[in-house]
CSV table of C-alpha atoms in Angstrom, one decimal:
chain,number,residue,atom,x,y,z
A,1192,MET,CA,0.0,0.0,0.0
A,1193,THR,CA,2.7,2.5,1.0
A,1194,GLU,CA,4.5,2.3,-2.4
A,1195,ALA,CA,1.3,3.4,-4.2
A,1196,MET,CA,0.2,5.9,-1.6
A,1197,PHE,CA,3.2,8.1,-1.0
A,1198,ALA,CA,5.5,9.9,-3.4
A,1199,VAL,CA,8.7,8.6,-1.5
A,1200,THR,CA,9.4,5.7,0.9
A,1201,GLY,CA,12.4,4.0,2.2
A,1202,ASP,CA,15.3,4.4,4.5
A,1203,ILE,CA,16.6,8.0,5.1
A,1204,ALA,CA,20.2,6.8,4.8
A,1205,THR,CA,19.6,5.4,1.3
A,1206,LEU,CA,17.4,8.1,-0.3
A,1207,THR,CA,18.6,9.1,-3.8
A,1208,PRO,CA,19.5,12.8,-4.5
A,1209,ALA,CA,16.4,12.8,-6.6
A,1210,GLU,CA,14.3,11.6,-3.8
A,1211,ARG,CA,15.6,14.1,-1.3
A,1212,SER,CA,15.1,16.9,-3.8
A,1213,ARG,CA,11.6,15.8,-4.4
A,1214,LEU,CA,10.9,16.1,-0.6
A,1215,CYS,CA,13.0,19.1,0.4
A,1216,ASP,CA,12.8,21.4,-2.6
A,1217,ARG,CA,9.3,22.7,-2.0
A,1218,GLY,CA,10.0,26.1,-3.3
A,1219,LEU,CA,7.3,28.8,-3.4
A,1220,ASN,CA,8.4,30.1,-6.8
A,1221,ALA,CA,5.1,30.8,-8.7
A,1222,SER,CA,4.7,29.7,-12.3
A,1223,SER,CA,5.2,32.3,-14.9
A,1224,GLY,CA,1.4,32.3,-15.5
A,1225,VAL,CA,0.7,33.1,-11.8
A,1226,ARG,CA,3.4,35.7,-11.8
A,1227,GLU,CA,2.0,37.6,-14.9
A,1228,THR,CA,-1.6,37.3,-13.7
A,1229,VAL,CA,-0.8,38.7,-10.4
A,1230,ALA,CA,1.4,41.5,-11.8
A,1231,ALA,CA,-1.4,42.4,-14.0
A,1232,ILE,CA,-3.9,42.5,-11.1
A,1233,LEU,CA,-1.6,44.7,-9.0
A,1234,ALA,CA,-1.2,47.1,-11.8
A,1235,ARG,CA,-5.0,47.3,-12.4
A,1236,VAL,CA,-5.7,48.1,-8.7
A,1237,ARG,CA,-2.9,50.5,-8.3
A,1238,GLY,CA,-4.1,52.5,-11.3
A,1239,GLY,CA,-7.9,51.9,-11.1
A,1240,GLY,CA,-8.6,51.8,-7.3
A,1241,ASP,CA,-12.0,50.9,-6.2
A,1242,ALA,CA,-13.5,50.6,-9.8
A,1243,ALA,CA,-10.8,47.9,-10.5
A,1244,LEU,CA,-11.6,46.1,-7.4
A,1245,ARG,CA,-15.3,45.9,-8.3
A,1246,GLU,CA,-14.3,44.7,-11.8
A,1247,LEU,CA,-12.2,42.0,-10.4
A,1248,ALA,CA,-15.0,40.9,-8.1
A,1249,ARG,CA,-17.3,40.4,-11.0
A,1250,GLU,CA,-14.6,38.6,-13.1
A,1251,LEU,CA,-13.2,36.4,-10.5
A,1252,ASP,CA,-15.7,36.1,-7.9
A,1253,GLY,CA,-18.8,36.3,-9.9
A,1254,VAL,CA,-20.4,38.9,-7.6
A,1255,THR,CA,-21.5,42.6,-7.9
A,1256,LEU,CA,-20.4,44.2,-4.7
A,1257,GLU,CA,-22.9,46.4,-3.0
A,1258,SER,CA,-20.0,47.9,-1.0
A,1259,LEU,CA,-16.3,47.1,-0.7
A,1260,GLU,CA,-16.6,47.6,3.0
A,1261,VAL,CA,-18.7,45.4,5.1
A,1262,PRO,CA,-21.1,47.4,7.2
A,1263,ARG,CA,-20.6,46.8,11.1
A,1264,ALA,CA,-24.1,45.6,11.6
A,1265,ARG,CA,-23.3,42.7,9.4
A,1266,TRP,CA,-20.5,41.6,11.7
A,1267,SER,CA,-22.8,41.7,14.7
A,1268,ALA,CA,-25.5,39.8,12.7
A,1269,ALA,CA,-23.0,37.2,11.7
A,1270,LEU,CA,-22.0,36.7,15.3
A,1271,ASP,CA,-25.5,36.3,16.3
A,1272,SER,CA,-26.1,33.8,13.8
A,1273,LEU,CA,-23.7,31.3,15.3
A,1274,ASP,CA,-24.6,28.7,17.9
A,1275,VAL,CA,-23.5,29.2,21.4
A,1276,ASP,CA,-20.8,26.4,21.2
A,1277,THR,CA,-19.2,27.9,18.3
A,1278,VAL,CA,-19.1,31.5,19.8
A,1279,ARG,CA,-17.7,30.1,23.0
A,1280,ALA,CA,-15.0,28.1,21.0
A,1281,LEU,CA,-14.0,31.2,19.1
A,1282,GLU,CA,-13.9,33.3,22.4
A,1283,ARG,CA,-11.7,30.7,24.0
A,1284,ALA,CA,-9.3,30.7,21.1
A,1285,ARG,CA,-9.2,34.5,21.1
A,1286,ASP,CA,-8.4,34.6,24.8
A,1287,ASN,CA,-5.6,32.0,24.7
A,1288,ILE,CA,-4.1,33.8,21.6
A,1289,ALA,CA,-4.2,37.0,23.5
A,1290,ARG,CA,-2.5,35.4,26.7
A,1291,ALA,CA,0.3,33.8,24.7
A,1292,HIS,CA,1.0,36.8,22.5
A,1293,ALA,CA,0.9,39.3,25.4
A,1294,ALA,CA,3.7,37.0,27.2
A,1295,TRP,CA,5.7,37.3,24.0
A,1296,MET,CA,5.6,41.1,23.8
A,1297,PRO,CA,9.2,42.4,23.0
A,1298,ALA,CA,10.6,44.7,25.6
A,1299,THR,CA,12.6,47.8,25.5
A,1300,VAL,CA,16.3,47.2,26.3
A,1301,GLU,CA,19.2,49.6,27.0
A,1302,VAL,CA,22.8,48.7,27.4
A,1303,GLU,CA,25.9,50.8,28.4
A,1304,THR,CA,28.5,49.8,25.8
A,1305,GLU,CA,31.2,51.8,27.5
A,1306,PRO,CA,31.0,54.5,30.1
A,1307,GLY,CA,28.6,57.4,29.1
A,1308,VAL,CA,27.4,55.6,26.0
A,1309,ILE,CA,23.9,54.2,26.2
A,1310,ILE,CA,22.2,52.3,23.5
A,1311,GLY,CA,18.5,51.5,23.5
A,1312,ARG,CA,16.0,49.5,21.5
A,1313,ARG,CA,12.3,50.3,21.7
A,1314,ALA,CA,9.5,48.4,20.1
A,1315,ASP,CA,6.8,50.5,18.6
A,1316,PRO,CA,3.5,49.1,17.2
A,1317,LEU,CA,2.7,49.7,13.6
A,1318,SER,CA,0.1,52.3,12.8
A,1319,ARG,CA,-2.0,49.9,10.5
A,1320,VAL,CA,-1.9,46.4,9.5
A,1321,GLY,CA,-3.9,44.2,7.1
A,1322,VAL,CA,-5.0,40.6,7.7
A,1323,TYR,CA,-6.0,38.4,4.9
A,1324,ALA,CA,-8.5,35.6,5.6
A,1325,PRO,CA,-8.9,33.0,2.9
A,1326,GLY,CA,-12.3,32.0,1.6
A,1327,GLY,CA,-11.7,29.6,-1.3
A,1328,ARG,CA,-11.7,25.8,-0.6
A,1329,ALA,CA,-12.6,26.4,3.0
A,1330,VAL,CA,-13.3,29.4,5.2
A,1331,TYR,CA,-10.8,30.1,8.1
A,1332,PRO,CA,-12.2,32.3,11.0
A,1333,SER,CA,-9.3,30.9,13.0
A,1334,SER,CA,-6.9,32.7,10.7
A,1335,VAL,CA,-8.8,36.0,11.3
A,1336,LEU,CA,-8.1,35.6,15.1
A,1337,MET,CA,-4.5,34.6,14.5
A,1338,GLY,CA,-3.9,37.9,12.7
A,1339,VAL,CA,-6.1,40.3,14.4
A,1340,VAL,CA,-5.7,39.4,18.1
A,1341,PRO,CA,-1.8,39.6,18.1
A,1342,ALA,CA,-1.9,43.0,16.3
A,1343,ARG,CA,-4.4,44.3,18.9
A,1344,VAL,CA,-2.1,42.9,21.8
A,1345,ALA,CA,0.8,44.7,20.1
A,1346,GLY,CA,-1.0,47.9,20.3
A,1347,VAL,CA,-1.5,48.4,16.5
A,1348,GLY,CA,-3.6,51.5,15.7
A,1349,GLU,CA,-5.9,50.1,13.0
A,1350,VAL,CA,-6.5,46.4,11.9
A,1351,VAL,CA,-8.1,46.0,8.5
A,1352,VAL,CA,-9.3,42.5,7.3
A,1353,CYS,CA,-10.0,41.4,3.6
A,1354,SER,CA,-11.7,38.2,2.9
A,1355,PRO,CA,-13.3,37.1,-0.5
A,1356,PRO,CA,-16.9,37.7,-1.0
A,1357,GLN,CA,-19.2,34.7,-1.0
A,1358,ALA,CA,-22.2,34.3,-3.3
A,1359,GLY,CA,-24.2,37.1,-1.7
A,1360,GLY,CA,-21.4,39.5,-2.0
A,1361,TRP,CA,-20.1,39.5,1.6
A,1362,PRO,CA,-17.4,37.4,3.3
A,1363,ALA,CA,-18.4,34.2,5.2
A,1364,PRO,CA,-20.5,34.9,8.4
A,1365,ALA,CA,-17.8,33.0,10.4
A,1366,VAL,CA,-15.1,35.5,9.2
A,1367,LEU,CA,-17.2,38.5,10.0
A,1368,ALA,CA,-18.0,37.0,13.4
A,1369,ALA,CA,-14.2,36.4,14.1
A,1370,ALA,CA,-13.5,39.9,13.1
A,1371,GLU,CA,-16.2,41.2,15.5
A,1372,LEU,CA,-14.7,39.0,18.4
A,1373,GLY,CA,-11.0,39.7,17.6
A,1374,GLY,CA,-11.5,43.5,17.5
A,1375,ALA,CA,-10.8,44.5,13.9
A,1376,ASP,CA,-11.7,48.0,12.7
A,1377,GLN,CA,-12.7,47.5,9.2
A,1378,VAL,CA,-13.6,44.4,7.0
A,1379,PHE,CA,-13.6,44.5,3.2
A,1380,SER,CA,-15.2,42.0,0.7
A,1381,LEU,CA,-11.9,41.6,-1.2
A,1382,GLY,CA,-10.0,38.5,-2.2
A,1383,GLY,CA,-6.9,37.2,-3.8
A,1384,ALA,CA,-4.3,39.3,-5.4
A,1385,GLY,CA,-6.7,42.4,-5.6
A,1386,ALA,CA,-7.1,42.3,-1.9
A,1387,VAL,CA,-3.3,42.4,-1.4
A,1388,ALA,CA,-2.8,45.3,-3.9
A,1389,ALA,CA,-5.7,47.2,-2.2
A,1390,MET,CA,-3.9,47.0,1.2
A,1391,ALA,CA,-0.6,47.5,-0.2
A,1392,TYR,CA,-1.3,50.6,-2.3
A,1393,GLY,CA,-4.5,51.9,-0.8
A,1394,THR,CA,-7.6,52.9,-2.8
A,1395,GLU,CA,-10.5,55.4,-2.3
A,1396,SER,CA,-12.0,53.0,0.2
A,1397,VAL,CA,-9.3,50.8,1.3
A,1398,PRO,CA,-6.5,52.3,3.5
A,1399,ARG,CA,-3.0,51.6,2.9
A,1400,VAL,CA,-1.4,49.4,5.5
A,1401,ASP,CA,2.1,48.9,7.0
A,1402,ARG,CA,2.1,45.1,7.0
A,1403,ILE,CA,0.2,42.3,5.4
A,1404,VAL,CA,-0.3,39.1,7.2
A,1405,GLY,CA,-2.2,35.9,6.8
A,1406,PRO,CA,-2.3,32.7,4.6
A,1407,GLY,CA,-3.7,32.4,1.1
A,1408,ASN,CA,-3.5,30.6,-2.1
A,1409,ALA,CA,-0.8,30.7,-4.8
A,1410,PHE,CA,-2.0,34.1,-6.1
A,1411,VAL,CA,-2.1,35.6,-2.6
A,1412,ALA,CA,1.3,34.5,-1.8
A,1413,GLU,CA,2.8,35.8,-5.1
A,1414,ALA,CA,1.0,39.1,-4.6
A,1415,LYS,CA,2.6,39.5,-1.3
A,1416,ALA,CA,5.9,38.6,-2.7
A,1417,GLN,CA,5.5,41.3,-5.3
A,1418,VAL,CA,4.4,44.0,-2.9
A,1419,ALA,CA,7.1,43.1,-0.3
A,1420,ALA,CA,9.3,46.1,-1.4
A,1421,ILE,CA,6.8,48.6,-0.4
A,1422,VAL,CA,4.9,46.9,2.5
A,1423,GLY,CA,5.9,44.5,5.1
A,1424,ILE,CA,4.7,40.8,5.0
A,1425,ASP,CA,4.8,38.0,7.4
A,1426,SER,CA,6.6,35.1,5.9
A,1427,PRO,CA,6.4,33.1,2.5
A,1428,ALA,CA,3.3,30.9,2.9
A,1429,GLY,CA,2.3,27.9,0.9
A,1430,PRO,CA,0.3,24.6,1.4
A,1431,SER,CA,0.2,23.1,4.9
A,1432,GLU,CA,3.1,20.7,5.9
A,1433,LEU,CA,3.6,18.1,8.6
A,1434,LEU,CA,6.6,16.0,9.7
A,1435,VAL,CA,6.0,13.4,12.4
A,1436,VAL,CA,8.7,11.5,14.2
A,1437,TRP,CA,7.2,8.4,15.6
A,1438,ASP,CA,8.8,5.7,17.9
A,1439,GLY,CA,5.8,3.4,18.2
A,1440,SER,CA,4.9,4.5,21.7
A,1441,ALA,CA,1.9,6.4,20.5
A,1442,ASN,CA,-1.1,4.8,19.0
A,1443,ALA,CA,-0.8,4.2,15.3
A,1444,ALA,CA,-4.3,5.6,14.7
A,1445,SER,CA,-3.4,9.0,16.3
A,1446,VAL,CA,-0.5,9.4,14.1
A,1447,ALA,CA,-2.7,8.4,11.0
A,1448,GLY,CA,-5.1,10.9,12.2
A,1449,GLU,CA,-2.5,13.7,12.3
A,1450,MET,CA,-1.4,12.8,8.8
A,1451,LEU,CA,-5.0,13.0,7.4
A,1452,ALA,CA,-5.7,16.3,9.4
A,1453,GLN,CA,-2.9,18.0,7.5
A,1454,GLY,CA,-3.4,16.1,4.2
A,1455,GLU,CA,-7.0,17.2,3.9
A,1456,HIS,CA,-5.9,20.9,3.7
A,1457,ASP,CA,-4.9,20.8,0.2
A,1458,PRO,CA,-3.7,18.5,-2.7
A,1459,GLU,CA,-0.4,20.3,-2.5
A,1460,ALA,CA,0.0,19.6,1.3
A,1461,ALA,CA,3.1,17.8,2.4
A,1462,VAL,CA,3.1,15.0,4.9
A,1463,VAL,CA,6.0,13.1,6.0
A,1464,VAL,CA,6.4,10.4,8.7
A,1465,VAL,CA,9.7,9.3,10.0
A,1466,LEU,CA,9.7,5.9,11.8
A,1467,LEU,CA,12.1,5.2,14.5
A,1468,PRO,CA,12.9,1.6,15.6
A,1469,GLY,CA,9.8,0.3,17.5
A,1470,ALA,CA,7.3,1.9,15.0
A,1471,SER,CA,5.3,-0.4,12.8
A,1472,ARG,CA,4.9,0.6,9.2
A,1473,GLN,CA,2.1,-2.0,8.7
A,1474,ALA,CA,0.1,-0.6,11.8
A,1475,LEU,CA,0.5,2.9,10.3
A,1476,GLU,CA,-0.7,1.9,6.9
A,1477,SER,CA,-3.6,-0.1,8.3
A,1478,ALA,CA,-4.8,2.8,10.4
A,1479,LEU,CA,-4.5,5.3,7.8
A,1480,ALA,CA,-6.3,3.1,5.2
A,1481,ALA,CA,-9.2,2.7,7.7
A,1482,GLN,CA,-9.5,6.5,8.3
A,1483,LEU,CA,-9.2,7.4,4.6
A,1484,ALA,CA,-12.0,5.1,3.7
A,1485,SER,CA,-14.6,7.3,5.5
A,1486,ALA,CA,-12.8,10.6,5.4
A,1487,PRO,CA,-15.0,13.4,3.9
A,1488,ARG,CA,-12.0,15.1,2.4
A,1489,GLY,CA,-10.0,11.8,1.9
A,1490,GLY,CA,-9.6,12.5,-1.8
A,1491,ILE,CA,-7.8,15.6,-1.2
A,1492,ALA,CA,-5.5,13.9,1.3
A,1493,ARG,CA,-4.8,11.0,-1.1
A,1494,GLN,CA,-3.6,13.5,-3.7
A,1495,ALA,CA,-1.4,15.2,-1.0
A,1496,PHE,CA,0.1,12.0,0.0
A,1497,ALA,CA,0.8,10.8,-3.6
A,1498,GLY,CA,2.3,14.2,-4.6
A,1499,ARG,CA,4.4,15.2,-1.4
A,1500,GLY,CA,4.0,12.6,1.2
A,1501,ALA,CA,6.6,10.1,2.4
A,1502,VAL,CA,7.0,7.3,5.0
A,1503,LEU,CA,10.7,7.0,5.9
A,1504,GLU,CA,12.8,5.0,8.3
A,1505,ALA,CA,15.6,6.3,10.6
A,1506,ARG,CA,17.9,4.2,12.8
A,1507,THR,CA,18.3,6.9,15.5
A,1508,SER,CA,16.5,10.1,16.7
A,1509,SER,CA,19.5,12.2,15.7
A,1510,GLU,CA,19.1,10.8,12.1
A,1511,ALA,CA,15.4,11.6,12.2
A,1512,LEU,CA,16.1,15.1,13.5
A,1513,SER,CA,18.9,15.7,11.0
A,1514,PHE,CA,16.2,15.0,8.2
A,1515,ALA,CA,13.9,17.3,9.9
A,1516,GLU,CA,16.3,20.0,10.0
A,1517,ALA,CA,16.8,19.8,6.3
A,1518,TRP,CA,13.2,19.4,5.5
A,1519,ALA,CA,12.4,22.5,7.8
A,1520,PRO,CA,8.7,21.7,8.3
A,1521,GLU,CA,5.8,24.0,9.1
A,1522,HIS,CA,4.6,21.6,11.9
A,1523,LEU,CA,6.8,19.2,13.6
A,1524,LEU,CA,5.1,16.5,15.7
A,1525,LEU,CA,7.5,14.6,18.2
A,1526,ALA,CA,5.2,11.5,18.7
A,1527,VAL,CA,7.8,9.7,20.9
A,1528,GLU,CA,8.1,8.6,24.4
A,1529,ASP,CA,10.4,11.5,25.6
A,1530,PRO,CA,9.9,14.4,23.3
A,1531,ASP,CA,11.4,16.9,25.7
A,1532,ALA,CA,14.7,15.0,25.4
A,1533,MET,CA,14.6,15.7,21.7
A,1534,LEU,CA,13.5,19.3,21.8
A,1535,PRO,CA,16.9,20.8,22.3
A,1536,GLN,CA,18.1,19.3,19.1
A,1537,VAL,CA,15.2,20.7,17.0
A,1538,ARG,CA,16.0,23.5,14.5
A,1539,ASN,CA,14.3,24.8,11.5
A,1540,ALA,CA,10.6,24.1,12.4
A,1541,GLY,CA,7.7,26.6,12.4
A,1542,THR,CA,6.2,25.2,15.5
A,1543,VAL,CA,6.9,21.8,17.6
A,1544,PHE,CA,4.4,19.6,19.1
A,1545,LEU,CA,5.7,17.7,22.0
A,1546,GLY,CA,4.1,14.3,22.3
A,1547,ALA,CA,1.1,12.6,20.5
A,1548,SER,CA,-1.4,14.4,22.8
A,1549,ALA,CA,-0.2,17.8,21.5
A,1550,SER,CA,-2.2,17.4,18.4
A,1551,VAL,CA,-1.4,19.7,15.6
A,1552,ALA,CA,-5.2,20.5,15.6
A,1553,PHE,CA,-4.9,22.0,18.9
A,1554,GLY,CA,-2.3,24.4,17.8
A,1555,ASP,CA,-4.3,25.1,14.6
A,1556,TYR,CA,-7.1,26.5,16.8
A,1557,LEU,CA,-7.0,26.7,20.5
A,1558,THR,CA,-3.6,26.6,22.3
A,1559,GLY,CA,-2.8,30.2,21.7
A,1560,ALA,CA,0.4,29.7,19.8
A,1561,ASN,CA,0.1,31.2,16.1
A,1562,HIS,CA,-0.8,29.0,13.2
A,1563,VAL,CA,0.5,31.4,10.6
A,1564,LEU,CA,3.8,29.6,10.0
A,1565,PRO,CA,6.6,29.5,7.5
A,1566,THR,CA,6.4,26.7,4.8
A,1567,ALA,CA,8.4,25.3,1.9
A,1568,GLY,CA,11.5,25.0,4.0
A,1569,SER,CA,11.4,28.8,4.9
A,1570,ALA,CA,11.4,27.8,8.5
A,1571,ARG,CA,15.2,27.8,8.1
A,1572,SER,CA,15.0,31.7,8.3
A,1573,TYR,CA,11.4,32.7,9.3
A,1574,SER,CA,9.5,32.3,12.4
A,1575,GLY,CA,5.7,32.0,13.1
A,1576,LEU,CA,3.6,35.1,13.3
A,1577,SER,CA,3.9,36.9,16.7
A,1578,THR,CA,3.5,40.3,18.3
A,1579,SER,CA,7.0,41.2,16.9
A,1580,ASP,CA,5.6,41.2,13.4
A,1581,PHE,CA,3.3,43.9,14.3
A,1582,MET,CA,6.0,46.2,15.5
A,1583,ARG,CA,9.1,47.9,14.4
A,1584,TRP,CA,12.2,48.7,16.4
A,1585,THR,CA,13.4,52.3,17.1
A,1586,THR,CA,17.1,52.5,18.3
A,1587,TYR,CA,18.3,55.4,20.2
A,1588,GLN,CA,21.8,56.4,21.5
A,1589,ARG,CA,23.0,58.7,24.3
A,1590,VAL,CA,26.6,59.8,24.4
A,1591,SER,CA,27.8,62.0,27.2
A,1592,ARG,CA,30.3,64.8,26.6
A,1593,ALA,CA,33.0,62.7,28.4
A,1594,ALA,CA,32.2,59.7,26.2
A,1595,ALA,CA,32.3,61.9,23.1
A,1596,SER,CA,35.8,62.9,24.0
A,1597,ALA,CA,36.8,59.4,24.8
A,1598,MET,CA,35.6,58.0,21.5
A,1599,ALA,CA,36.7,61.0,19.1
A,1600,ALA,CA,40.0,59.8,18.1
A,1601,ALA,CA,39.2,56.1,17.4
A,1602,THR,CA,36.2,57.2,15.4
A,1603,ALA,CA,38.1,59.7,13.4
A,1604,THR,CA,40.8,56.9,12.7
A,1605,LEU,CA,38.0,54.6,11.3
A,1606,ALA,CA,36.5,57.4,9.2
A,1607,ASP,CA,40.0,58.2,7.7
A,1608,LEU,CA,40.3,54.5,6.9
A,1609,GLU,CA,37.1,54.7,4.9
A,1610,GLY,CA,38.1,57.9,3.2
A,1611,LEU,CA,35.3,60.0,4.8
A,1612,PRO,CA,37.1,63.2,6.1
A,1613,ALA,CA,33.9,65.0,7.1
A,1614,HIS,CA,33.1,62.1,9.4
A,1615,ALA,CA,36.5,62.3,10.9
A,1616,SER,CA,36.2,66.1,11.4
A,1617,ALA,CA,32.8,65.6,13.2
A,1618,ALA,CA,34.4,63.2,15.7
A,1619,ARG,CA,37.6,65.1,16.2
A,1620,ALA,CA,35.4,68.3,17.1
A,1621,TRP,CA,34.8,66.5,20.4
A,1622,GLN,CA,38.4,65.6,21.1
A,1623,GLY,CA,39.6,67.0,24.3
A,1624,GLU,CA,36.1,68.3,25.1
A,1625,VAL,CA,36.0,69.3,28.8
A,1626,VAL,CA,32.8,68.1,30.8
A,1627,ARG,CA,30.7,71.1,32.0
């Protein structure tokens, strides 16, 4: 079953270069068609503003927008339309996200590098940010909370949400309800590259933002990449990913369930399991087959497994973690007996789940950690969304007269070395300065 089910199988130590490349090279480079389409949309919105956005809604979403901005009354009505359990779950997620991200707030730090020289670094919240909430194959109110709540915790002045219009011309009710609960300021019925363009450039109705965050499809990801020179973005984002390291101590059904949960996201999702000694490949195959047989989105998961899935074998935990470091997963689940012993060795993962009971699903929705995470191996250099993404740093310096006198000669020497005589003169002006 495994040979037909997964793109790659076998011993990690004997993987061919082609097999390793197939698994690890999950680049986010868009096709030329996507790049050109996105560039054209960005240009249309930049030049045409609101009118272009309305045209795009008719062409791409098949709707005539009554208004680009969603009236506040519709947010409240959407929230009222949800059942009590759903509202409580969203509130619980919101509160946990707020607690976690408040604890991660960056602090102002000052250091005296030498007597009389004080260097400080202060985190200042951005004035306005944009949160993109997908609305294609599925609707993600959780992503609204993951973007809006940390921005609010960070002290951002205004939070704008964009989400694609549904058949009635407005975003999904669950998205509007999450915007209401999370504390957004404005919501717009805009999707895809057009929404990114509107937030990046600003239009008659949509305010220009300082940073755009949130997941989206290939067109959204490419649009964010193309506007990154003029507006901040979070991290390169692509299809969902999961790497599980399993030693057999956890139930095979739970591991299979985690695979299915991430595989059902998208046919392009990447799911890899690394088996340590003690883990049964046969038990995993049987459990996965049983769950796929009745899974509502099993067809999507099967495509994902066949395209970017793998079941691999490692002789030691070090070998497994070495592969994980190279693969750099969005989600890393350590379904092992002692995950805390492995944690210090982990590098290059968007977020790490310690033990089988730390289901990735909990992190996707309720733990409070952010689920907007780097994918396609970009966890080597990017981190998950946090309050830091909604702030910029201001550096300041104090230099006493005595310190200026003490640094003058050395500063002038370095300025002369680089051929900048005015710099040298500015420094020498303080040489021998008497403290008053």
